[in-house]
Coordinates of C-alpha atoms in Angstrom, one line a residue:
M589 CA 13.7 -38.2 -67.1
K590 CA 10.1 -38.9 -67.0
G591 CA 10.4 -41.2 -64.0
G592 CA 12.6 -38.6 -62.2
T593 CA 10.0 -35.9 -62.8
G594 CA 7.3 -38.1 -61.4
V595 CA 9.3 -38.8 -58.2
Y596 CA 10.0 -35.0 -57.8
Q597 CA 6.3 -34.2 -58.2
G598 CA 5.4 -36.9 -55.6
K599 CA 7.8 -35.4 -53.1
R600 CA 6.3 -31.9 -53.7
R601 CA 2.9 -33.2 -53.1
W602 CA 4.0 -34.9 -49.9
R603 CA 5.7 -31.8 -48.6
F604 CA 2.6 -29.7 -49.4
L605 CA 0.4 -32.2 -47.6
A606 CA 2.7 -32.2 -44.5
V607 CA 2.7 -28.4 -44.3
G608 CA -1.0 -28.4 -44.7
V609 CA -1.5 -30.9 -41.9
L610 CA 0.9 -29.0 -39.7
F611 CA -1.0 -25.7 -40.4
L612 CA -4.3 -27.4 -39.5
V613 CA -2.9 -28.7 -36.2
V614 CA -1.6 -25.3 -35.2
L615 CA -4.8 -23.6 -36.2
S616 CA -6.9 -26.2 -34.3
M617 CA -4.8 -25.2 -31.1
L618 CA -5.0 -21.5 -31.6
V619 CA -8.7 -21.1 -32.5
P620 CA -10.0 -22.4 -29.2
L621 CA -7.5 -20.3 -27.3
V622 CA -8.5 -17.2 -29.2
F623 CA -12.2 -17.8 -28.4
L624 CA -11.4 -18.7 -24.8
L625 CA -9.5 -15.5 -24.1
G626 CA -11.9 -13.4 -26.1
L627 CA -9.1 -11.9 -28.2
H628 CA -11.2 -12.1 -31.4
N629 CA -13.1 -9.0 -30.2
G630 CA -10.3 -6.5 -30.3
F631 CA -6.8 -7.1 -31.8
H632 CA -5.9 -3.6 -32.6
T633 CA -2.3 -4.6 -33.4
T634 CA -1.0 -7.6 -35.3
G635 CA 0.8 -10.3 -33.5
Y636 CA 0.9 -11.2 -29.8
A637 CA 1.9 -8.5 -27.3
S638 CA 4.1 -9.6 -24.5
D639 CA 3.8 -8.3 -20.9
H640 CA 6.4 -5.7 -21.5
S641 CA 5.8 -4.8 -25.2
S642 CA 3.9 -1.8 -26.4
S643 CA 0.1 -2.3 -26.0
S644 CA -3.0 -0.3 -25.6
S645 CA -3.9 0.6 -22.0
D646 CA -7.5 -0.2 -22.7
S647 CA -7.0 -3.6 -24.2
P648 CA -10.1 -5.8 -24.0
K649 CA -7.9 -8.6 -23.1
E650 CA -7.1 -7.0 -19.7
H651 CA -10.8 -6.3 -19.0
N652 CA -11.9 -9.8 -19.9
V653 CA -9.3 -11.8 -17.9
P654 CA -11.0 -11.2 -14.5
K655 CA -14.4 -12.0 -16.1
I656 CA -13.3 -15.3 -17.5
L657 CA -11.5 -16.4 -14.4
N658 CA -14.5 -15.4 -12.3
H659 CA -16.6 -17.6 -14.6
F660 CA -14.5 -20.6 -13.8
L661 CA -13.5 -19.9 -10.2
P662 CA -15.7 -19.6 -7.1
N663 CA -17.2 -16.2 -6.4
L664 CA -14.4 -14.5 -4.5
P665 CA -14.7 -10.7 -4.7
I666 CA -11.5 -10.1 -2.9
E667 CA -9.5 -12.1 -5.4
E668 CA -11.3 -10.4 -8.2
D669 CA -10.4 -7.0 -6.8
S670 CA -6.8 -8.1 -6.5
I671 CA -6.8 -9.3 -10.1
E672 CA -8.3 -6.0 -11.3
S673 CA -5.7 -4.1 -9.3
H674 CA -3.0 -6.2 -10.8
A675 CA -4.3 -5.5 -14.3
N676 CA -4.5 -1.8 -13.5
E677 CA -0.9 -1.8 -12.3
E678 CA 0.2 -3.7 -15.4
R679 CA -1.4 -1.1 -17.6
N680 CA 0.3 1.7 -15.6
L681 CA 3.7 0.0 -15.9
T682 CA 3.4 -0.7 -19.6
S683 CA 2.1 2.8 -20.3
N684 CA 5.0 4.3 -18.3
T685 CA 7.5 2.2 -20.1
N686 CA 6.3 3.2 -23.6
S687 CA 4.1 5.8 -25.2
N688 CA 0.8 6.6 -23.5
H689 CA -0.8 7.6 -26.8
D690 CA -3.5 4.9 -26.7
S691 CA -4.4 5.6 -23.1
Q692 CA -4.9 9.2 -23.9
S693 CA -7.1 8.4 -26.9
H694 CA -9.4 6.2 -24.8
P695 CA -9.4 7.7 -21.3
E696 CA -12.9 6.7 -20.6
D697 CA -12.2 3.0 -20.9
A698 CA -9.4 2.9 -18.3
P699 CA -11.0 2.4 -14.8
A700 CA -9.4 4.3 -11.9
P701 CA -7.3 2.1 -9.6
P702 CA -9.0 1.3 -6.2
H703 CA -6.1 2.6 -4.2
S704 CA -3.5 5.3 -5.0
L705 CA -0.1 3.7 -5.5
P706 CA 3.3 5.4 -5.3
P707 CA 4.8 6.3 -8.7
P708 CA 7.4 3.9 -10.2
P709 CA 11.0 4.5 -9.3
A710 CA 12.8 7.0 -11.5
D711 CA 16.1 5.1 -11.7
G712 CA 15.4 3.7 -15.1
N713 CA 15.0 0.1 -14.0
N714 CA 11.4 -0.2 -15.1
N715 CA 12.5 -1.9 -18.3
N716 CA 13.9 -4.8 -16.3
P717 CA 11.3 -7.6 -16.5
Q718 CA 12.2 -9.1 -13.1
T719 CA 12.0 -5.7 -11.4
A720 CA 8.7 -4.9 -13.0
D721 CA 7.2 -8.3 -12.1
K722 CA 8.4 -7.9 -8.5
T723 CA 7.0 -4.4 -8.3
K724 CA 3.6 -5.5 -9.6
F725 CA 3.5 -8.5 -7.2
N726 CA 4.4 -6.4 -4.2
R727 CA 1.8 -3.7 -5.1
S728 CA -0.9 -6.3 -5.6
I729 CA -0.1 -7.8 -2.2
V730 CA -0.3 -4.4 -0.5
D731 CA -3.6 -3.6 -2.4
E732 CA -5.1 -6.9 -1.4
S733 CA -4.1 -6.6 2.2
E734 CA -5.7 -3.2 2.4
K735 CA -8.9 -4.6 1.1
L736 CA -8.8 -7.5 3.5
C737 CA -8.3 -5.0 6.3
E738 CA -11.3 -3.1 5.2
L739 CA -13.5 -6.2 4.9
R740 CA -12.6 -7.8 8.2
Y741 CA -14.5 -6.2 11.0
G742 CA -12.4 -6.0 14.2
S743 CA -9.1 -6.7 12.5
Y744 CA -5.9 -5.4 14.0
C745 CA -5.0 -3.2 11.1
L746 CA -8.3 -1.3 11.5
W747 CA -7.6 -0.9 15.2
R748 CA -4.1 0.3 14.4
E749 CA -5.3 2.9 12.0
Q750 CA -7.9 4.2 14.4
H751 CA -5.5 4.3 17.4
R752 CA -2.3 5.3 15.6
E753 CA -0.1 7.3 17.9
D754 CA 3.1 9.1 17.0
M755 CA 6.2 7.6 18.6
K756 CA 7.4 9.8 21.4
D757 CA 11.1 10.9 21.3
S758 CA 11.6 9.1 18.0
M759 CA 14.8 11.1 17.3
V760 CA 16.4 10.2 20.7
K761 CA 15.6 6.5 20.0
K762 CA 17.0 6.7 16.5
L763 CA 20.2 8.4 17.7
K764 CA 20.7 5.7 20.5
D765 CA 20.4 3.0 17.8
R766 CA 23.0 4.7 15.6
L767 CA 25.3 5.1 18.6
F768 CA 25.1 1.3 19.3
V769 CA 25.9 0.6 15.6
A770 CA 28.8 3.0 15.6
R771 CA 30.2 1.4 18.8
S772 CA 30.0 -2.0 17.1
Y773 CA 32.0 -0.9 14.1
Y774 CA 34.5 1.3 15.8
P775 CA 36.9 -1.5 17.1
S776 CA 37.2 -3.1 13.7
I777 CA 37.6 0.1 11.8
A778 CA 40.3 1.3 14.2
K779 CA 42.4 -1.8 13.4
L780 CA 42.4 -1.2 9.6
P781 CA 45.5 0.4 8.1
G782 CA 45.0 3.7 6.3
Q783 CA 41.6 4.4 7.8
S784 CA 42.7 6.8 10.5
Q785 CA 40.4 9.5 9.1
L786 CA 37.3 7.3 9.2
T787 CA 38.3 6.1 12.7
Q788 CA 38.5 9.7 13.8
E789 CA 35.1 10.5 12.3
L790 CA 33.5 7.6 14.1
K791 CA 35.1 8.5 17.3
Q792 CA 34.0 12.2 17.1
C793 CA 30.4 11.1 16.3
I794 CA 30.3 8.7 19.2
Q795 CA 31.7 11.3 21.6
E796 CA 29.3 13.9 20.3
L797 CA 26.2 11.7 20.7
E798 CA 27.4 10.6 24.2
R799 CA 27.6 14.3 25.1
V800 CA 24.1 14.9 23.7
F801 CA 22.6 12.0 25.8
S802 CA 24.2 13.3 28.9
E803 CA 22.3 16.6 28.5
S804 CA 19.1 15.4 26.7
T805 CA 16.6 12.6 27.3
T806 CA 13.7 13.7 25.1
D807 CA 13.3 15.2 21.7
A808 CA 12.3 18.5 23.2
D809 CA 15.7 18.8 24.9
L810 CA 17.6 18.3 21.6
K811 CA 19.4 21.3 20.1
P812 CA 18.5 22.4 16.5
S813 CA 22.0 21.2 15.3
I814 CA 21.2 17.6 16.1
Q815 CA 20.1 17.0 12.6
K816 CA 23.6 17.7 11.3
T817 CA 25.1 15.5 13.9
S818 CA 22.7 12.7 12.9
E819 CA 23.7 13.1 9.2
R820 CA 27.4 13.0 10.0
M821 CA 26.9 9.8 12.0
E822 CA 24.9 8.2 9.1
V823 CA 27.7 9.1 6.7
A824 CA 30.3 7.6 9.0
I825 CA 28.3 4.4 9.5
A826 CA 27.7 4.1 5.7
K827 CA 31.5 4.3 5.1
S828 CA 32.2 1.7 7.8
K829 CA 29.8 -0.7 6.2
K830 CA 32.1 -0.9 3.1
F831 CA 34.8 -2.7 5.2
P832 CA 34.7 -6.2 6.6
V833 CA 33.8 -6.2 10.3
E834 CA 35.1 -8.7 12.9
C835 CA 32.1 -10.6 14.2
H836 CA 33.4 -11.0 17.7
N837 CA 33.6 -7.2 18.1
V838 CA 29.9 -6.9 17.1
A839 CA 28.9 -9.8 19.3
R840 CA 30.8 -8.3 22.2
K841 CA 29.1 -4.9 21.8
L842 CA 25.7 -6.6 21.4
G843 CA 26.5 -8.5 24.6
Q844 CA 27.2 -5.3 26.4
I845 CA 24.0 -3.8 25.2
L846 CA 22.2 -6.9 26.4
E847 CA 23.8 -6.6 29.9
I848 CA 22.8 -3.0 30.1
T849 CA 19.2 -3.8 29.1
E850 CA 19.1 -6.6 31.7
D851 CA 20.4 -4.3 34.4
E852 CA 17.8 -1.7 33.5
A853 CA 15.1 -4.4 33.6
H854 CA 16.2 -5.7 37.0
F855 CA 16.4 -2.1 38.3
H856 CA 12.8 -1.4 37.2
M857 CA 11.6 -4.7 38.7
R858 CA 13.1 -3.8 42.0
Q859 CA 11.7 -0.3 41.7
S860 CA 8.3 -1.7 40.9
A861 CA 8.4 -4.0 43.9
F862 CA 9.4 -1.1 46.2
L863 CA 6.6 1.1 44.8
Y864 CA 4.1 -1.7 45.2
Q865 CA 5.1 -2.1 48.9
L866 CA 4.9 1.6 49.4
A867 CA 1.5 1.7 47.7
V868 CA -0.1 -1.0 49.9
Q869 CA 1.5 0.3 53.2
T870 CA 0.7 4.0 52.7
M871 CA -2.8 5.4 53.3
P872 CA -4.3 6.5 50.0
K873 CA -4.5 10.3 49.5
S874 CA -8.3 10.2 49.4
L875 CA -8.6 8.4 52.7
H876 CA -6.1 10.7 54.3
C877 CA -8.1 13.6 53.0
L878 CA -11.3 12.1 54.5
S879 CA -9.7 11.8 57.9
M880 CA -8.3 15.3 57.8
K881 CA -11.5 17.0 56.7
L882 CA -13.5 15.2 59.3
T883 CA -11.0 16.2 62.0
V884 CA -11.1 19.9 60.9
E885 CA -14.9 19.7 60.8
Y886 CA -15.0 18.1 64.3
F887 CA -13.1 21.1 65.8
N888 CA -15.2 23.6 63.9
S889 CA -18.5 22.0 65.2
A890 CA -20.2 22.2 68.5
L891 CA -19.5 18.5 69.1
R892 CA -16.0 19.5 70.4
D893 CA -17.6 21.2 73.4
M894 CA -20.2 18.5 74.0
E895 CA -19.0 15.5 76.0
L896 CA -21.7 13.0 75.5
P897 CA -22.2 10.6 78.5
P898 CA -21.3 7.0 77.7
S899 CA -24.2 4.8 76.8
E900 CA -25.2 2.1 79.2
K901 CA -25.1 -0.3 76.3
F902 CA -21.3 0.0 76.1
S903 CA -20.8 -2.0 79.3
D904 CA -23.9 -4.2 79.2
P905 CA -22.7 -7.8 79.1
T906 CA -26.1 -9.1 77.9
L907 CA -25.7 -7.4 74.5
H908 CA -23.6 -8.5 71.5
H909 CA -20.3 -6.6 71.6
Y910 CA -18.1 -6.3 68.5
V911 CA -14.6 -4.9 68.8
M912 CA -12.5 -3.5 66.0
F913 CA -9.0 -2.0 65.9
S914 CA -8.7 0.4 63.0
N915 CA -7.3 3.7 61.7
N916 CA -9.3 3.5 58.5
I917 CA -12.6 5.4 58.8
L918 CA -14.0 4.1 55.5
A919 CA -13.1 0.5 56.2
S920 CA -14.6 0.6 59.7
S921 CA -17.9 2.0 58.4
V922 CA -18.1 -0.8 55.8
V923 CA -17.6 -3.5 58.5
I924 CA -20.3 -1.9 60.7
N925 CA -22.7 -1.2 57.9
S926 CA -22.4 -4.7 56.4
T927 CA -22.9 -6.3 59.9
V928 CA -25.9 -4.2 60.8
T929 CA -27.5 -4.7 57.4
H930 CA -27.8 -8.5 57.8
T931 CA -28.7 -8.7 61.4
R932 CA -32.2 -9.6 62.6
D933 CA -32.1 -7.3 65.7
S934 CA -29.7 -4.3 65.6
G935 CA -30.9 -3.0 68.9
N936 CA -28.7 -5.4 70.9
M937 CA -25.6 -4.7 68.9
V938 CA -22.7 -2.6 70.3
F939 CA -19.6 -1.7 68.3
H940 CA -16.4 -0.6 69.9
V941 CA -13.9 1.0 67.5
L942 CA -10.4 1.5 68.9
T943 CA -8.2 3.9 67.0
D944 CA -5.2 6.1 67.5
E945 CA -5.2 9.8 68.4
Q946 CA -4.6 11.0 64.9
N947 CA -7.8 9.5 63.6
Y948 CA -9.8 9.6 66.8
F949 CA -11.6 12.9 66.2
G950 CA -12.4 12.2 62.5
M951 CA -13.7 8.7 63.4
K952 CA -15.8 10.2 66.2
L953 CA -17.4 12.7 63.9
W954 CA -18.1 10.2 61.2
F955 CA -20.0 7.8 63.5
F956 CA -21.8 10.8 65.0
R957 CA -23.1 11.9 61.6
N958 CA -23.9 8.4 60.3
T959 CA -26.2 6.1 62.1
Y960 CA -26.6 2.4 61.5
R961 CA -30.1 1.4 62.5
E962 CA -30.4 1.0 66.3
A963 CA -26.8 -0.2 66.8
A964 CA -24.6 1.7 69.4
I965 CA -21.1 2.7 68.3
Q966 CA -18.3 3.7 70.7
V967 CA -15.1 5.2 69.4
L968 CA -12.1 4.9 71.8
N969 CA -8.7 6.5 71.7
I970 CA -6.4 3.6 72.7
E971 CA -3.6 5.9 73.6
H972 CA -5.6 7.7 76.3
L973 CA -7.1 4.7 78.0
D974 CA -6.7 4.4 81.8
L975 CA -6.0 0.7 82.2
D976 CA -5.5 -1.3 85.4
Y977 CA -2.5 -3.2 84.0
H978 CA 1.0 -2.9 85.5
D979 CA 2.9 -3.3 82.2
K980 CA 0.5 -1.4 80.0
A981 CA 3.4 0.8 78.7
A982 CA 4.8 -2.2 76.9
L983 CA 1.6 -2.9 75.1
L984 CA -0.4 0.3 74.9
S985 CA 0.1 1.5 71.4
M986 CA -2.2 1.5 68.4
S987 CA -1.3 -1.5 66.2
L988 CA -3.5 -3.3 63.7
P989 CA -3.7 -7.1 63.2
V990 CA -0.4 -8.2 61.8
E991 CA -0.2 -10.0 58.5
F992 CA 2.7 -12.3 57.6
R993 CA 3.4 -13.5 54.1
V994 CA 4.8 -17.0 54.4
S995 CA 5.9 -19.4 51.7
F996 CA 6.2 -23.1 52.4
H997 CA 6.0 -26.6 50.8
S998 CA 2.6 -28.2 50.4
V999 CA 1.6 -30.8 52.9
D1000 CA 0.4 -33.1 50.2
N1001 CA 3.7 -32.8 48.2
P1002 CA 6.5 -31.8 50.6
S1003 CA 9.2 -32.8 48.0
S1004 CA 7.9 -30.4 45.4
T1005 CA 10.2 -27.5 44.5
S1006 CA 7.2 -25.1 44.2
L1007 CA 6.2 -23.1 47.2
K1008 CA 2.8 -22.2 48.4
T1009 CA 2.2 -18.6 49.7
E1010 CA -0.3 -17.6 52.4
Y1011 CA -1.0 -14.3 54.2
I1012 CA -1.5 -15.2 57.9
S1013 CA -3.1 -12.5 60.1
V1014 CA -2.8 -12.7 63.8
F1015 CA -3.5 -10.4 66.8
S1016 CA -1.3 -7.4 67.4
H1017 CA 0.1 -6.2 70.7
A1018 CA -3.0 -4.1 71.3
H1019 CA -5.3 -7.1 71.1
Y1020 CA -3.9 -8.5 74.3
L1021 CA -5.3 -5.6 76.3
L1022 CA -8.9 -6.6 75.6
P1023 CA -9.6 -8.1 79.1
Y1024 CA -8.4 -4.8 80.7
I1025 CA -10.2 -2.5 78.3
F1026 CA -13.6 -4.3 78.6
Q1027 CA -13.5 -5.4 82.2
N1028 CA -17.3 -5.7 82.5
L1029 CA -17.7 -7.9 79.4
K1030 CA -17.5 -11.7 79.3
K1031 CA -17.5 -12.3 75.6
V1032 CA -16.7 -10.2 72.5
V1033 CA -16.4 -10.8 68.7
V1034 CA -13.3 -9.3 67.3
L1035 CA -13.5 -8.2 63.6
D1036 CA -10.6 -7.0 61.4
D1037 CA -11.3 -3.8 59.4
D1038 CA -10.7 -5.7 56.1
V1039 CA -13.8 -7.9 56.3
V1040 CA -17.2 -7.7 54.8
I1041 CA -20.2 -9.4 56.5
Q1042 CA -22.7 -11.2 54.3
R1043 CA -24.9 -13.0 56.9
D1044 CA -26.3 -12.5 60.4
L1045 CA -23.6 -13.0 63.0
S1046 CA -26.1 -13.5 65.9
D1047 CA -25.6 -17.2 65.8
L1048 CA -21.9 -16.7 66.9
W1049 CA -23.1 -15.9 70.4
N1050 CA -24.8 -19.3 70.7
I1051 CA -21.6 -21.3 69.9
N1052 CA -20.2 -23.1 72.9
L1053 CA -16.4 -22.8 72.9
G1054 CA -16.0 -25.8 75.2
G1055 CA -13.6 -24.0 77.5
K1056 CA -11.4 -22.6 74.7
V1057 CA -10.5 -18.9 74.6
N1058 CA -10.4 -18.1 70.9
G1059 CA -13.0 -19.3 68.3
A1060 CA -11.1 -18.8 65.0
L1061 CA -10.7 -20.0 61.5
Q1062 CA -8.0 -22.7 61.4
L1063 CA -5.7 -23.2 58.4
C1064 CA -4.8 -26.9 58.5
S1065 CA -3.2 -26.5 55.1
V1066 CA -0.4 -24.8 57.0
R1067 CA 1.2 -26.6 60.0
L1068 CA 3.6 -25.0 62.5
G1069 CA 6.2 -27.5 61.5
Q1070 CA 6.3 -25.9 58.0
L1071 CA 7.2 -22.5 59.4
T1072 CA 10.4 -23.4 61.2
R1073 CA 12.3 -20.9 59.1
Y1074 CA 10.0 -18.2 60.6
L1075 CA 9.3 -19.6 64.1
G1076 CA 12.7 -21.2 64.8
D1077 CA 13.2 -24.5 66.5
N1078 CA 10.9 -23.7 69.5
I1079 CA 9.1 -26.2 71.6
F1080 CA 5.6 -26.6 70.1
D1081 CA 3.5 -29.2 68.4
K1082 CA 4.7 -29.1 64.8
N1083 CA 1.4 -30.7 63.6
S1084 CA -0.7 -27.9 65.0
C1085 CA -2.8 -25.9 62.6
L1086 CA -2.5 -22.2 62.3
W1087 CA -5.3 -19.9 63.3
M1088 CA -6.3 -16.6 61.7
S1089 CA -7.7 -13.3 62.9
G1090 CA -10.5 -11.6 60.9
L1091 CA -13.4 -13.1 62.8
N1092 CA -12.7 -14.3 66.4
I1093 CA -15.0 -15.2 69.3
I1094 CA -13.1 -14.3 72.5
D1095 CA -14.1 -15.6 75.9
L1096 CA -12.8 -12.8 78.1
A1097 CA -13.7 -14.6 81.3
R1098 CA -11.6 -17.6 80.4
W1099 CA -8.8 -15.3 79.1
R1100 CA -8.6 -13.6 82.5
E1101 CA -8.7 -17.0 84.2
L1102 CA -5.6 -18.2 82.3
D1103 CA -3.9 -14.8 82.3
L1104 CA -3.0 -15.1 78.6
T1105 CA -1.9 -11.5 78.4
E1106 CA 0.9 -12.2 80.8
T1107 CA 1.7 -15.4 78.9
Y1108 CA 2.0 -13.4 75.7
R1109 CA 4.4 -10.9 77.4
K1110 CA 6.7 -13.6 78.7
L1111 CA 6.7 -15.6 75.5
G1112 CA 7.5 -12.4 73.6
Q1113 CA 10.6 -11.7 75.7
L1114 CA 11.7 -15.4 75.4
V1115 CA 11.2 -15.8 71.7
T1116 CA 12.9 -12.4 70.9
K1117 CA 16.1 -13.8 72.4
L1118 CA 15.9 -17.0 70.3
T1119 CA 14.7 -15.5 67.0
E1120 CA 16.6 -12.9 65.1
S1121 CA 13.5 -11.7 63.2
I1122 CA 11.2 -9.3 65.1
E1123 CA 8.3 -10.3 62.8
G1124 CA 9.0 -14.0 63.4
A1125 CA 9.1 -13.4 67.2
A1126 CA 5.8 -11.6 67.1
L1127 CA 4.2 -14.3 65.0
T1128 CA 5.6 -17.1 67.3
A1129 CA 4.5 -15.4 70.5
S1130 CA 1.0 -14.8 69.2
L1131 CA 0.5 -18.4 67.9
L1132 CA 1.9 -20.0 71.0
T1133 CA -0.1 -17.9 73.4
F1134 CA -3.3 -19.6 72.2
D1135 CA -1.7 -23.0 71.9
D1136 CA -4.4 -25.6 72.7
Q1137 CA -6.9 -22.7 73.3
I1138 CA -8.4 -22.5 69.7
F1139 CA -11.9 -23.5 68.9
A1140 CA -12.0 -24.2 65.2
L1141 CA -15.0 -22.4 63.5
D1142 CA -16.7 -24.0 60.6
K1143 CA -15.1 -22.9 57.3
V1144 CA -18.5 -21.6 56.1
W1145 CA -18.1 -18.7 58.5
V1146 CA -15.0 -17.1 56.9
L1147 CA -13.5 -17.2 53.4
S1148 CA -10.0 -15.7 53.4
G1149 CA -7.8 -14.7 50.5
L1150 CA -9.7 -12.0 48.8
G1151 CA -6.6 -9.7 49.1
H1152 CA -4.2 -11.9 47.2
D1153 CA -5.9 -15.0 45.6
R1154 CA -7.5 -14.2 42.2
E1155 CA -8.8 -17.8 41.7
L1156 CA -11.4 -18.0 44.5
N1157 CA -14.6 -19.9 43.6
A1158 CA -17.6 -17.6 43.0
Q1159 CA -20.0 -20.0 44.8
D1160 CA -17.7 -20.1 47.8
I1161 CA -17.7 -16.4 48.0
K1162 CA -21.5 -16.3 47.8
N1163 CA -21.9 -18.9 50.6
A1164 CA -19.4 -17.4 53.1
A1165 CA -20.7 -15.4 56.0
V1166 CA -17.6 -13.3 56.2
L1167 CA -15.2 -12.3 53.4
H1168 CA -11.7 -11.6 54.6
Y1169 CA -9.5 -9.4 52.3
N1170 CA -6.3 -10.6 53.9
G1171 CA -3.3 -9.9 51.7
K1172 CA -1.8 -6.7 50.2
M1173 CA -4.5 -5.9 47.7
K1174 CA -7.1 -4.3 50.0
P1175 CA -10.4 -3.4 48.4
W1176 CA -10.0 0.4 49.2
L1177 CA -6.7 0.5 47.2
E1178 CA -6.3 0.9 43.5
L1179 CA -4.3 -2.3 43.6
G1180 CA -7.3 -4.2 44.9
I1181 CA -8.5 -7.2 42.9
P1182 CA -11.2 -5.7 40.7
K1183 CA -13.6 -8.6 40.7
Y1184 CA -13.8 -8.7 44.5
K1185 CA -14.2 -4.9 45.0
H1186 CA -18.0 -4.7 44.5
Y1187 CA -18.6 -6.9 47.6
W1188 CA -16.9 -4.1 49.6
K1189 CA -18.1 -1.0 47.7
S1190 CA -21.8 -1.9 48.0
Y1191 CA -21.7 -0.9 51.7
L1192 CA -20.2 2.6 51.2
N1193 CA -22.4 5.6 51.9
G1194 CA -22.0 7.2 48.5
D1195 CA -24.2 10.3 49.4
D1196 CA -21.8 11.6 52.0
Q1197 CA -20.4 15.0 51.1
F1198 CA -17.0 14.2 52.5
L1199 CA -16.6 11.3 50.2
S1200 CA -17.3 13.5 47.2
Q1201 CA -15.0 16.3 48.4
C1202 CA -12.1 13.8 48.8
N1203 CA -12.8 12.0 45.5
V1204 CA -13.1 8.7 47.3
N1205 CA -13.2 6.0 44.6
Q1206 CA -16.7 4.6 44.6

């Protein structure tokens, strides 16, 4: 008995020691954790409170967690704010789940949340730990993103808040979306047995919305009863969603929507192209206003009764004569002003502006009111000229230099599928009357009205053309052989370079000697029979008339492309003597390329009262 008692006492001592060691081990793990979390400062309740158990809303644990993490982590105020926000949300959730007695007893200890948050849902799901965790996480993300938006200068969310606009016709767009959804469900629902009532509801809602859209296109056109219609549609769609839907019906309906959208996109693209062409070919309202006001002022002034004698300068062959065909008063004035501004001697300059009868009187008054140093300016009505030419009726009509948009394969890479586009400007029919209009002159410089002069052009008169008729800029990047689709298979040198109007030195004496006007007339008749395109015939006749009669000017004289090429080199623009705005985007149009406009606008007379009255864009 004694030995058994000793064994039993030994076992009790062993168990006591084991329990003691285990207790010391547990205590050694808990004590550092308690001091680390700072929980020794305020356990108001016994035991450890879980995230979703009842706890005080001002628990020091919640206040100290951000401080402790901030001590160990880098100084990131945004994360600290997010943690504080998360703690506040946790307190709100726990206090809503249980009694808020503690939070009411210590209201001064609970800091106000940085942003107002929506109240928790009232569906009784707050006691679900997963739902509560998800809600807290989502709210912390929203709160953090708002703070990031506030702290990031120039962020999109700040811009969005500052420029927020209400969606226009939101109800119409919503109803259209519901109509598409209903149409997708209808074929599947109609096939289900026993769902005739739902099928009828969907059909009625679809028909009613279609009738609404046939009468209304904006929210303002909708009737007050549209809200009930929308609610009935929502109910019908909600019922339809309870049934399985055949995917091919939905795919077919979405395909139909896609086709409709593509058709609308193509229509708007074609409409945009048409309106673009209309915009570039129609005189802007401001320029039309300027011409009309000047015309009215001309007939109201004493200038109508004064027939000024022609100046002797107009027919003096020793002077520098510049010729321009134009019906644009503003563009003509810019050409003349820019030319006179850069010349050394304006006293020997004579400008001849040929225009039509509609713009003749306004043009005449403009250049009577505005002087350009000592330069002489003559305005001629081309429709009333008395010319000694037997076929003048075929040519005598106001026509501007003709621009052709051509696309072709590059000379360097003819096998490439990509096409290069150029705007080629050539003489019009009226240009071939120059030898008969200016019978006393031997040489003239022809300027288009879409150019700007940046250097003195006096040196042009010293260029020896070497027996050629037309000194012009040549485009050897384009060969005649590349334009067979426009010119046809006519007999010409396919390796010849194209020439451009814009700045042309014309030897009228040599022109008369070769009778190029008659050559042009005969070529025009011949090519018209061979070529279906009228534009192609005109281009061919004009190019072939000066075949082997072109003197190539140095490229530094003219830089073309400012009316269509957005990638021109700034240094090339600065070095060019003449800037040619060939292309559709003329500088006086709203469609003009903005970065090239100031070269043209700098030569406008901004103080003129007629420009202000017509709101000419300056």
